[in-house]
Coordinates of C-alpha atoms in Angstrom, one line a residue:
M1 CA -2.2 16.8 -12.2
V2 CA -3.9 13.1 -12.0
S3 CA -3.6 11.5 -15.5
S4 CA -7.1 10.9 -16.8
S5 CA -6.0 7.8 -19.4
S6 CA -3.5 5.9 -16.6
S7 CA -5.5 7.1 -13.1
A8 CA -9.3 6.1 -12.8
M9 CA -10.5 8.8 -10.5
N10 CA -13.8 6.7 -10.5
S11 CA -15.3 4.7 -7.8
S12 CA -18.3 1.8 -8.0
S13 CA -19.7 -0.3 -5.3
H14 CA -19.2 -3.1 -7.6
H15 CA -16.2 -5.2 -6.9
R16 CA -14.4 -8.2 -9.1
P17 CA -17.0 -11.1 -7.6
G18 CA -15.2 -13.6 -5.1
I19 CA -12.5 -11.1 -3.7
Q20 CA -15.4 -11.1 -0.2
S21 CA -16.0 -14.6 -0.1
A22 CA -12.6 -16.0 -0.7
K23 CA -11.3 -17.8 1.9
F24 CA -8.6 -16.5 3.7
K25 CA -5.3 -18.2 4.7
H26 CA -3.1 -17.1 7.6
H27 CA 1.1 -17.1 7.0
S28 CA 3.9 -16.6 9.1
S29 CA 5.9 -13.5 9.0
A30 CA 9.1 -15.8 7.9
W31 CA 6.4 -16.4 5.3
L32 CA 5.8 -13.6 4.1
V33 CA 10.1 -12.5 4.2
H34 CA 10.6 -15.1 2.5
E35 CA 8.1 -13.7 -0.5
L36 CA 9.4 -10.4 -0.3
L37 CA 12.9 -11.6 -1.5
K38 CA 11.4 -14.4 -3.9
R39 CA 9.9 -11.2 -5.7
T40 CA 11.7 -9.2 -5.6
D41 CA 13.9 -7.8 -9.4
L42 CA 16.4 -5.4 -8.7
T43 CA 16.4 -4.6 -12.6
N44 CA 13.0 -2.8 -12.5
G45 CA 13.1 -2.2 -8.5
D46 CA 10.1 -3.3 -7.6
V47 CA 8.9 -6.2 -4.7
S48 CA 5.8 -7.9 -7.2
L49 CA 3.4 -10.6 -4.8
F50 CA 0.5 -11.7 -6.4
H51 CA -1.5 -13.7 -5.8
Y52 CA -4.5 -14.7 -8.2
P53 CA -7.3 -17.1 -6.3
M54 CA -8.0 -20.3 -7.4
T55 CA -9.9 -21.0 -3.7
Q56 CA -7.5 -19.4 -1.4
V57 CA -6.0 -15.8 -0.5
P58 CA -3.5 -14.8 2.2
Y59 CA -3.9 -13.4 5.0
I60 CA -1.5 -11.3 6.8
T61 CA -1.8 -9.5 10.4
M62 CA -0.5 -6.2 10.8
E63 CA 1.9 -8.0 13.3
E64 CA 2.8 -10.1 11.3
M65 CA 3.5 -8.1 8.3
Q66 CA 5.5 -5.7 10.4
Q67 CA 7.7 -8.2 12.4
A68 CA 8.6 -9.1 8.2
F69 CA 10.2 -5.6 7.5
D70 CA 11.5 -5.1 10.0
E71 CA 13.6 -8.6 10.0
L72 CA 14.1 -7.3 6.2
A73 CA 15.5 -4.1 8.5
S74 CA 17.2 -5.5 10.3
F75 CA 19.0 -8.8 7.9
D76 CA 22.0 -10.8 9.0
S77 CA 23.2 -12.0 5.7
N78 CA 24.7 -15.3 7.9
Q79 CA 20.7 -16.5 8.0
E80 CA 20.6 -19.5 5.6
M81 CA 18.7 -18.7 1.9
P82 CA 19.4 -18.7 -1.3
P83 CA 23.1 -16.0 -2.5
E84 CA 20.1 -14.0 -4.9
Y85 CA 18.2 -13.5 -1.5
V86 CA 20.9 -12.9 0.3
E87 CA 21.8 -10.2 -2.2
R88 CA 18.3 -8.8 -2.0
A89 CA 18.1 -8.3 1.6
Q90 CA 21.5 -6.1 1.5
A91 CA 20.3 -2.4 2.8
E92 CA 21.6 -1.2 -0.5
A93 CA 19.5 -3.6 -2.9
R94 CA 16.4 -2.1 -0.8
S95 CA 17.6 0.7 -1.8
H96 CA 16.5 0.4 -5.1
I97 CA 13.3 -0.8 -4.7
H98 CA 10.6 2.5 -6.0
R99 CA 7.3 -0.5 -6.0
I100 CA 6.0 -2.8 -3.7
Q101 CA 2.5 -5.1 -4.9
F102 CA 0.4 -6.9 -2.5
C103 CA -2.5 -8.3 -5.5
W104 CA -5.4 -10.3 -3.1
Y105 CA -3.2 -10.1 -0.5
Q106 CA -5.3 -9.2 3.3
F107 CA -4.6 -7.4 5.4
R108 CA -6.6 -4.1 7.8
Q109 CA -2.9 -1.9 8.2
F110 CA -0.1 -1.4 6.8
P111 CA 2.8 -1.4 8.8
T112 CA 5.5 0.8 9.6
L113 CA 7.8 -0.9 5.9
T114 CA 10.4 3.2 5.3
H115 CA 13.0 1.6 7.5
A116 CA 13.2 -2.2 5.1
Y117 CA 12.4 -0.3 1.7
V118 CA 13.3 3.4 1.8
N119 CA 12.3 5.2 -1.6
I120 CA 9.0 3.8 -1.8
Q121 CA 7.0 5.6 -4.4
H122 CA 4.5 3.4 -6.0
V123 CA 2.2 1.2 -3.4
D124 CA -0.1 -1.3 -5.2
I125 CA -3.0 -3.5 -2.9
R126 CA -6.0 -4.4 -4.8
Q127 CA -8.3 -7.2 -4.4
N128 CA -8.0 -6.3 -0.8
A129 CA -11.4 -7.3 1.2
S130 CA -10.1 -6.8 4.9
L131 CA -8.1 -3.2 4.8
T132 CA -10.5 -0.3 5.9
S133 CA -8.3 2.1 6.4
I134 CA -5.5 4.4 4.2
D135 CA -4.3 6.2 7.2
S136 CA -1.6 4.3 7.5
I137 CA -0.1 3.9 4.1
I138 CA -0.6 7.5 3.2
T139 CA 0.6 9.3 6.5
Q140 CA 4.2 7.3 6.6
L141 CA 4.4 7.5 2.2
P142 CA 4.1 11.7 1.9
N143 CA 6.3 11.3 -0.8
L144 CA 3.4 8.2 -2.8
T145 CA 3.4 8.9 -6.7
S146 CA 0.7 5.7 -7.4
F147 CA -1.2 4.6 -5.6
N148 CA -3.7 1.8 -6.5
L149 CA -7.0 1.1 -4.1
S150 CA -8.9 -0.6 -6.7
D151 CA -11.5 -3.2 -5.7
C152 CA -10.8 -3.1 -2.2
P153 CA -14.3 -2.6 -1.4
N154 CA -14.3 -2.1 2.6
V155 CA -12.2 1.3 2.0
R156 CA -15.0 3.6 2.4
T157 CA -13.3 7.1 2.5
L158 CA -9.9 9.3 0.9
A159 CA -10.1 11.8 3.3
P160 CA -7.0 11.1 4.3
L161 CA -5.3 12.4 1.3
A162 CA -6.5 15.6 1.8
L163 CA -4.9 15.5 5.3
V164 CA -1.7 14.3 4.8
A165 CA 0.2 16.9 3.6
L166 CA -0.3 19.3 6.4
S167 CA 1.9 18.9 9.5
E168 CA 1.0 20.2 13.3
N169 CA 2.2 23.8 12.7
D170 CA -0.6 23.6 10.1
A171 CA -3.1 23.9 12.7
T172 CA -4.9 26.5 14.4
N173 CA -6.9 26.2 17.8
G174 CA -8.3 23.2 15.9
E175 CA -8.7 24.2 12.9
Y176 CA -6.4 23.9 8.9
D177 CA -5.5 27.0 7.1
N178 CA -6.8 26.0 3.8
S179 CA -4.1 28.5 2.1
R180 CA -1.6 26.0 3.5
R181 CA -2.6 23.5 2.4
H182 CA -1.2 20.3 0.3
N183 CA 1.8 21.9 -0.8
R184 CA 4.0 18.3 -0.3
L185 CA 1.4 15.9 -1.6
A186 CA 3.0 14.0 -4.5
L187 CA 0.7 11.5 -5.9
K188 CA 0.0 11.5 -9.3
H189 CA -1.7 8.7 -9.8
L190 CA -4.7 7.1 -7.7
W191 CA -6.9 3.6 -9.0
V192 CA -10.3 3.7 -7.2
R193 CA -12.8 1.3 -8.5
G194 CA -14.4 -0.9 -6.5
C195 CA -14.0 1.2 -3.4
S196 CA -17.0 2.1 -1.5
L197 CA -17.1 5.8 -1.7
S198 CA -20.4 6.7 -2.3
N199 CA -21.0 8.1 1.2
M200 CA -18.3 10.3 0.8
T201 CA -19.4 13.9 1.5
D202 CA -18.6 17.1 -1.1
E203 CA -16.3 18.4 0.7
E204 CA -14.0 15.8 1.4
W205 CA -14.0 15.4 -2.1
A206 CA -13.5 18.9 -3.3
N207 CA -10.5 18.7 -0.7
V208 CA -8.5 14.9 -2.1
F209 CA -8.8 16.4 -5.2
E210 CA -7.4 19.9 -4.2
A211 CA -4.9 17.5 -3.1
L212 CA -4.2 16.4 -5.5
A213 CA -3.9 19.3 -7.5
G214 CA -2.0 21.3 -5.1

């Protein structure tokens, strides 16, 4: 069930001022690898990248994000970097990471990260004006338990949540068997304040809530 105290299932056309008008500063995959390792907390099991915008916010292409995660997944311990970064980059250490946050970071799609962080259950990507769809996140993380999309003003639908638990065998002639719907969706906490969800249909909302309650 979705917690009414800690999970806000409310959408609004309003978002915090500045996110749409902020200037984007492009960053490379090497920079992102450094930031991921710098912000890794093995004690709490999280990677927390938080950038409060003063004049600019970080922008990273999907290709460069993918390259950064790929580099972590095939990390070479002979690379020149601080010893604590080398420790955090090891596969055993990364397996203890359960939460990843990209707050105020701008990207259009989320790359495949499960080979770099195999046990992610919590994703926080609030304040992203570039993101338009959650498909790339939801489809690779069926065990996601909390998801913060607050103030992502160009996310206009949550419909992918209603389809993520369906396997290819659930489809017959292009239609889905409702009795077999949502049996694997693990999401329990969802924040969507500031997303633009006013055009979602009643049926789409019903399917989303069914998925969350399943």
